[in-house]
Amino acid sequence: MKKTTLFLASIIGIGSLFAQPGKLRGPGGQYDERMEMMRIWKLTEYLELKEVQAEKFFPSMRAHQKQVMEIRKEEKELFTPLYKKVKKGEDISKAEANKLLKKVAAFEQKKSNTRIDFIKKSGDILNPTQQVKLLMFDGHMKQQVRDRMQDRYQPPKRGGMKRRKNRF
């Protein structure tokens, strides 16, 4: 337990060093790094990873993420020719649309297979309960974020804004 606590504290400490203000990189800037650190922290907590497991699991997870990013990059390139055509105001034929849909379906299948393979390979590091939790983690995390956003959102009150009374 102490090792896990120490490991989490070190991850948070290192994360805070990397989360210092710096040069913004593209849309979202440094917030991408902060979100990734938060995701790792939540994943460690959710899977109840031990220090030894975490040392082996996160490098393999990063390799998996690189694979998925490559697939997404290839998938994004599919849309470029048709996007240019639409931007010019040209019509897209039904055959072109169907061809694109088939390719998108193939990429979705490829992403799904990559994820399943990663979870299967994680069986060398994680126990079966942790593997199932890993499979459910993305949905769990998205639901938590959605719930927090709904809790923070307060719809405007009827009648507009009320004026505050001056105290002085």
PDB file of C-alpha atoms in Angstrom:
ATOM      1  CA  MET A   1       0.000   0.000   0.000  1.00  0.00           C
ATOM      2  CA  LYS A   2       2.831   2.352   0.897  1.00  0.00           C
ATOM      3  CA  LYS A   3       4.578   1.607  -2.388  1.00  0.00           C
ATOM      4  CA  THR A   4       1.414   2.371  -4.343  1.00  0.00           C
ATOM      5  CA  THR A   5       0.907   5.623  -2.460  1.00  0.00           C
ATOM      6  CA  LEU A   6       4.536   6.563  -3.017  1.00  0.00           C
ATOM      7  CA  PHE A   7       4.244   5.694  -6.715  1.00  0.00           C
ATOM      8  CA  LEU A   8       1.090   7.793  -7.157  1.00  0.00           C
ATOM      9  CA  ALA A   9       2.676  10.693  -5.289  1.00  0.00           C
ATOM     10  CA  SER A  10       5.728  10.525  -7.547  1.00  0.00           C
ATOM     11  CA  ILE A  11       3.536  10.455 -10.680  1.00  0.00           C
ATOM     12  CA  ILE A  12       1.625  13.495  -9.450  1.00  0.00           C
ATOM     13  CA  GLY A  13       4.877  15.251  -8.504  1.00  0.00           C
ATOM     14  CA  ILE A  14       6.452  14.595 -11.881  1.00  0.00           C
ATOM     15  CA  GLY A  15       3.204  15.569 -13.550  1.00  0.00           C
ATOM     16  CA  SER A  16       3.180  18.908 -11.771  1.00  0.00           C
ATOM     17  CA  LEU A  17       6.701  19.593 -13.043  1.00  0.00           C
ATOM     18  CA  PHE A  18       5.620  18.927 -16.604  1.00  0.00           C
ATOM     19  CA  ALA A  19       2.421  20.918 -16.135  1.00  0.00           C
ATOM     20  CA  GLN A  20       4.278  24.177 -15.564  1.00  0.00           C
ATOM     21  CA  PRO A  21       3.437  26.955 -18.014  1.00  0.00           C
ATOM     22  CA  GLY A  22       5.329  26.603 -21.213  1.00  0.00           C
ATOM     23  CA  LYS A  23       5.097  27.015 -24.917  1.00  0.00           C
ATOM     24  CA  LEU A  24       1.655  26.215 -26.290  1.00  0.00           C
ATOM     25  CA  ARG A  25       1.593  23.474 -28.873  1.00  0.00           C
ATOM     26  CA  GLY A  26      -1.377  23.606 -31.184  1.00  0.00           C
ATOM     27  CA  PRO A  27      -5.033  23.535 -30.152  1.00  0.00           C
ATOM     28  CA  GLY A  28      -5.341  22.981 -26.444  1.00  0.00           C
ATOM     29  CA  GLY A  29      -1.639  23.579 -25.877  1.00  0.00           C
ATOM     30  CA  GLN A  30      -0.294  22.132 -22.667  1.00  0.00           C
ATOM     31  CA  TYR A  31      -3.738  21.023 -21.546  1.00  0.00           C
ATOM     32  CA  ASP A  32      -3.285  17.835 -23.569  1.00  0.00           C
ATOM     33  CA  GLU A  33      -0.399  16.890 -21.281  1.00  0.00           C
ATOM     34  CA  ARG A  34      -2.430  17.681 -18.180  1.00  0.00           C
ATOM     35  CA  MET A  35      -5.349  15.625 -19.449  1.00  0.00           C
ATOM     36  CA  GLU A  36      -3.019  12.710 -20.154  1.00  0.00           C
ATOM     37  CA  MET A  37      -1.548  12.895 -16.644  1.00  0.00           C
ATOM     38  CA  MET A  38      -5.062  12.972 -15.193  1.00  0.00           C
ATOM     39  CA  ARG A  39      -6.025   9.983 -17.326  1.00  0.00           C
ATOM     40  CA  ILE A  40      -2.992   7.997 -16.143  1.00  0.00           C
ATOM     41  CA  TRP A  41      -3.721   8.880 -12.530  1.00  0.00           C
ATOM     42  CA  LYS A  42      -7.381   7.847 -12.854  1.00  0.00           C
ATOM     43  CA  LEU A  43      -6.425   4.663 -14.710  1.00  0.00           C
ATOM     44  CA  THR A  44      -3.917   3.726 -11.997  1.00  0.00           C
ATOM     45  CA  GLU A  45      -6.563   4.307  -9.363  1.00  0.00           C
ATOM     46  CA  TYR A  46      -9.374   2.558 -11.278  1.00  0.00           C
ATOM     47  CA  LEU A  47      -7.324  -0.554 -12.086  1.00  0.00           C
ATOM     48  CA  GLU A  48      -5.775  -0.580  -8.603  1.00  0.00           C
ATOM     49  CA  LEU A  49      -2.355  -1.050 -10.171  1.00  0.00           C
ATOM     50  CA  LYS A  50       0.572  -2.058  -8.040  1.00  0.00           C
ATOM     51  CA  GLU A  51       3.901  -0.338  -8.559  1.00  0.00           C
ATOM     52  CA  VAL A  52       5.426  -3.336 -10.338  1.00  0.00           C
ATOM     53  CA  GLN A  53       2.418  -3.621 -12.636  1.00  0.00           C
ATOM     54  CA  ALA A  54       2.448   0.099 -13.436  1.00  0.00           C
ATOM     55  CA  GLU A  55       6.140  -0.012 -14.385  1.00  0.00           C
ATOM     56  CA  LYS A  56       5.375  -2.660 -17.003  1.00  0.00           C
ATOM     57  CA  PHE A  57       1.889  -1.575 -18.049  1.00  0.00           C
ATOM     58  CA  PHE A  58       2.345   2.110 -18.933  1.00  0.00           C
ATOM     59  CA  PRO A  59       5.178   1.636 -21.462  1.00  0.00           C
ATOM     60  CA  SER A  60       3.063  -0.943 -23.303  1.00  0.00           C
ATOM     61  CA  MET A  61       0.074   1.403 -23.102  1.00  0.00           C
ATOM     62  CA  ARG A  62       2.098   4.208 -24.679  1.00  0.00           C
ATOM     63  CA  ALA A  63       3.156   1.903 -27.513  1.00  0.00           C
ATOM     64  CA  HIS A  64      -0.512   1.020 -28.045  1.00  0.00           C
ATOM     65  CA  GLN A  65      -1.450   4.709 -28.086  1.00  0.00           C
ATOM     66  CA  LYS A  66       1.169   5.342 -30.787  1.00  0.00           C
ATOM     67  CA  GLN A  67      -0.358   2.571 -32.885  1.00  0.00           C
ATOM     68  CA  VAL A  68      -3.831   4.061 -32.500  1.00  0.00           C
ATOM     69  CA  MET A  69      -2.571   7.556 -33.379  1.00  0.00           C
ATOM     70  CA  GLU A  70      -1.016   6.188 -36.580  1.00  0.00           C
ATOM     71  CA  ILE A  71      -4.309   4.539 -37.524  1.00  0.00           C
ATOM     72  CA  ARG A  72      -6.194   7.778 -36.837  1.00  0.00           C
ATOM     73  CA  LYS A  73      -3.687   9.733 -38.922  1.00  0.00           C
ATOM     74  CA  GLU A  74      -4.199   7.364 -41.858  1.00  0.00           C
ATOM     75  CA  GLU A  75      -7.965   7.562 -41.402  1.00  0.00           C
ATOM     76  CA  LYS A  76      -7.863  11.363 -41.413  1.00  0.00           C
ATOM     77  CA  GLU A  77      -5.988  11.304 -44.724  1.00  0.00           C
ATOM     78  CA  LEU A  78      -8.928   9.442 -46.284  1.00  0.00           C
ATOM     79  CA  PHE A  79     -11.112  12.514 -45.990  1.00  0.00           C
ATOM     80  CA  THR A  80      -8.705  15.024 -47.559  1.00  0.00           C
ATOM     81  CA  PRO A  81      -9.580  14.471 -51.262  1.00  0.00           C
ATOM     82  CA  LEU A  82     -13.330  14.497 -50.679  1.00  0.00           C
ATOM     83  CA  TYR A  83     -13.087  17.456 -48.334  1.00  0.00           C
ATOM     84  CA  LYS A  84     -11.297  19.456 -51.022  1.00  0.00           C
ATOM     85  CA  LYS A  85     -13.980  18.475 -53.505  1.00  0.00           C
ATOM     86  CA  VAL A  86     -16.774  19.608 -51.175  1.00  0.00           C
ATOM     87  CA  LYS A  87     -14.945  22.846 -50.409  1.00  0.00           C
ATOM     88  CA  LYS A  88     -14.776  23.622 -54.145  1.00  0.00           C
ATOM     89  CA  GLY A  89     -18.523  23.054 -54.376  1.00  0.00           C
ATOM     90  CA  GLU A  90     -18.280  19.887 -56.454  1.00  0.00           C
ATOM     91  CA  ASP A  91     -20.716  17.037 -55.980  1.00  0.00           C
ATOM     92  CA  ILE A  92     -19.620  13.673 -54.632  1.00  0.00           C
ATOM     93  CA  SER A  93     -20.899  10.573 -56.369  1.00  0.00           C
ATOM     94  CA  LYS A  94     -22.638   7.764 -54.551  1.00  0.00           C
ATOM     95  CA  ALA A  95     -19.785   5.427 -55.509  1.00  0.00           C
ATOM     96  CA  GLU A  96     -17.221   7.756 -53.905  1.00  0.00           C
ATOM     97  CA  ALA A  97     -19.296   8.020 -50.727  1.00  0.00           C
ATOM     98  CA  ASN A  98     -19.719   4.241 -50.527  1.00  0.00           C
ATOM     99  CA  LYS A  99     -16.003   3.721 -51.121  1.00  0.00           C
ATOM    100  CA  LEU A 100     -15.215   6.153 -48.277  1.00  0.00           C
ATOM    101  CA  LEU A 101     -17.700   4.421 -45.966  1.00  0.00           C
ATOM    102  CA  LYS A 102     -16.087   1.037 -46.635  1.00  0.00           C
ATOM    103  CA  LYS A 103     -12.642   2.433 -45.885  1.00  0.00           C
ATOM    104  CA  VAL A 104     -13.879   4.105 -42.677  1.00  0.00           C
ATOM    105  CA  ALA A 105     -15.454   0.820 -41.574  1.00  0.00           C
ATOM    106  CA  ALA A 106     -12.143  -0.944 -42.228  1.00  0.00           C
ATOM    107  CA  PHE A 107     -10.286   1.610 -40.090  1.00  0.00           C
ATOM    108  CA  GLU A 108     -12.841   1.256 -37.288  1.00  0.00           C
ATOM    109  CA  GLN A 109     -12.322  -2.502 -37.394  1.00  0.00           C
ATOM    110  CA  LYS A 110      -8.556  -2.016 -37.354  1.00  0.00           C
ATOM    111  CA  LYS A 111      -8.786   0.271 -34.288  1.00  0.00           C
ATOM    112  CA  SER A 112     -11.053  -2.206 -32.532  1.00  0.00           C
ATOM    113  CA  ASN A 113      -8.732  -5.132 -33.277  1.00  0.00           C
ATOM    114  CA  THR A 114      -5.734  -3.136 -32.049  1.00  0.00           C
ATOM    115  CA  ARG A 115      -7.527  -2.371 -28.777  1.00  0.00           C
ATOM    116  CA  ILE A 116      -8.573  -5.997 -28.235  1.00  0.00           C
ATOM    117  CA  ASP A 117      -5.025  -7.209 -28.983  1.00  0.00           C
ATOM    118  CA  PHE A 118      -3.613  -4.710 -26.473  1.00  0.00           C
ATOM    119  CA  ILE A 119      -6.018  -5.857 -23.768  1.00  0.00           C
ATOM    120  CA  LYS A 120      -5.193  -9.506 -24.496  1.00  0.00           C
ATOM    121  CA  LYS A 121      -1.452  -8.778 -24.314  1.00  0.00           C
ATOM    122  CA  SER A 122      -1.963  -6.897 -21.049  1.00  0.00           C
ATOM    123  CA  GLY A 123      -2.915 -10.266 -19.525  1.00  0.00           C
ATOM    124  CA  ASP A 124       0.801 -10.815 -18.933  1.00  0.00           C
ATOM    125  CA  ILE A 125       0.770  -7.798 -16.592  1.00  0.00           C
ATOM    126  CA  LEU A 126      -2.819  -7.450 -15.362  1.00  0.00           C
ATOM    127  CA  ASN A 127      -5.098  -9.961 -13.705  1.00  0.00           C
ATOM    128  CA  PRO A 128      -8.422 -10.797 -15.455  1.00  0.00           C
ATOM    129  CA  THR A 129     -10.421  -8.370 -13.284  1.00  0.00           C
ATOM    130  CA  GLN A 130      -8.044  -5.551 -14.197  1.00  0.00           C
ATOM    131  CA  GLN A 131      -8.306  -6.481 -17.878  1.00  0.00           C
ATOM    132  CA  VAL A 132     -12.099  -6.176 -17.762  1.00  0.00           C
ATOM    133  CA  LYS A 133     -11.793  -2.876 -15.911  1.00  0.00           C
ATOM    134  CA  LEU A 134      -9.367  -1.677 -18.594  1.00  0.00           C
ATOM    135  CA  LEU A 135     -11.899  -2.612 -21.239  1.00  0.00           C
ATOM    136  CA  MET A 136     -14.547  -0.537 -19.433  1.00  0.00           C
ATOM    137  CA  PHE A 137     -12.288   2.389 -18.452  1.00  0.00           C
ATOM    138  CA  ASP A 138     -12.863   4.717 -21.430  1.00  0.00           C
ATOM    139  CA  GLY A 139     -16.632   4.573 -21.035  1.00  0.00           C
ATOM    140  CA  HIS A 140     -16.310   5.034 -17.270  1.00  0.00           C
ATOM    141  CA  MET A 141     -14.013   8.060 -17.661  1.00  0.00           C
ATOM    142  CA  LYS A 142     -16.253   9.693 -20.293  1.00  0.00           C
ATOM    143  CA  GLN A 143     -19.293   9.219 -18.069  1.00  0.00           C
ATOM    144  CA  GLN A 144     -17.497  10.850 -15.128  1.00  0.00           C
ATOM    145  CA  VAL A 145     -16.527  13.852 -17.263  1.00  0.00           C
ATOM    146  CA  ARG A 146     -20.082  14.112 -18.623  1.00  0.00           C
ATOM    147  CA  ASP A 147     -21.529  13.985 -15.091  1.00  0.00           C
ATOM    148  CA  ARG A 148     -19.145  16.683 -13.846  1.00  0.00           C
ATOM    149  CA  MET A 149     -20.002  18.932 -16.775  1.00  0.00           C
ATOM    150  CA  GLN A 150     -23.716  18.507 -16.096  1.00  0.00           C
ATOM    151  CA  ASP A 151     -23.192  19.248 -12.405  1.00  0.00           C
ATOM    152  CA  ARG A 152     -21.336  22.465 -13.219  1.00  0.00           C
ATOM    153  CA  TYR A 153     -23.785  23.629 -15.864  1.00  0.00           C
ATOM    154  CA  GLN A 154     -26.484  25.845 -14.471  1.00  0.00           C
ATOM    155  CA  PRO A 155     -29.134  26.939 -16.943  1.00  0.00           C
ATOM    156  CA  PRO A 156     -29.985  30.642 -16.964  1.00  0.00           C
ATOM    157  CA  LYS A 157     -32.751  31.549 -14.555  1.00  0.00           C
ATOM    158  CA  ARG A 158     -36.036  32.914 -15.784  1.00  0.00           C
ATOM    159  CA  GLY A 159     -36.487  36.642 -15.642  1.00  0.00           C
ATOM    160  CA  GLY A 160     -32.945  37.494 -16.542  1.00  0.00           C
ATOM    161  CA  MET A 161     -30.252  38.494 -14.128  1.00  0.00           C
ATOM    162  CA  LYS A 162     -31.304  39.917 -10.814  1.00  0.00           C
ATOM    163  CA  ARG A 163     -29.552  42.993  -9.631  1.00  0.00           C
ATOM    164  CA  ARG A 164     -27.531  42.770  -6.471  1.00  0.00           C
ATOM    165  CA  LYS A 165     -28.243  45.186  -3.715  1.00  0.00           C
ATOM    166  CA  ASN A 166     -25.344  47.390  -2.817  1.00  0.00           C
ATOM    167  CA  ARG A 167     -24.203  46.749   0.706  1.00  0.00           C
ATOM    168  CA  PHE A 168     -22.668  50.176   1.126  1.00  0.00           C
TER     169      PHE A 168
END
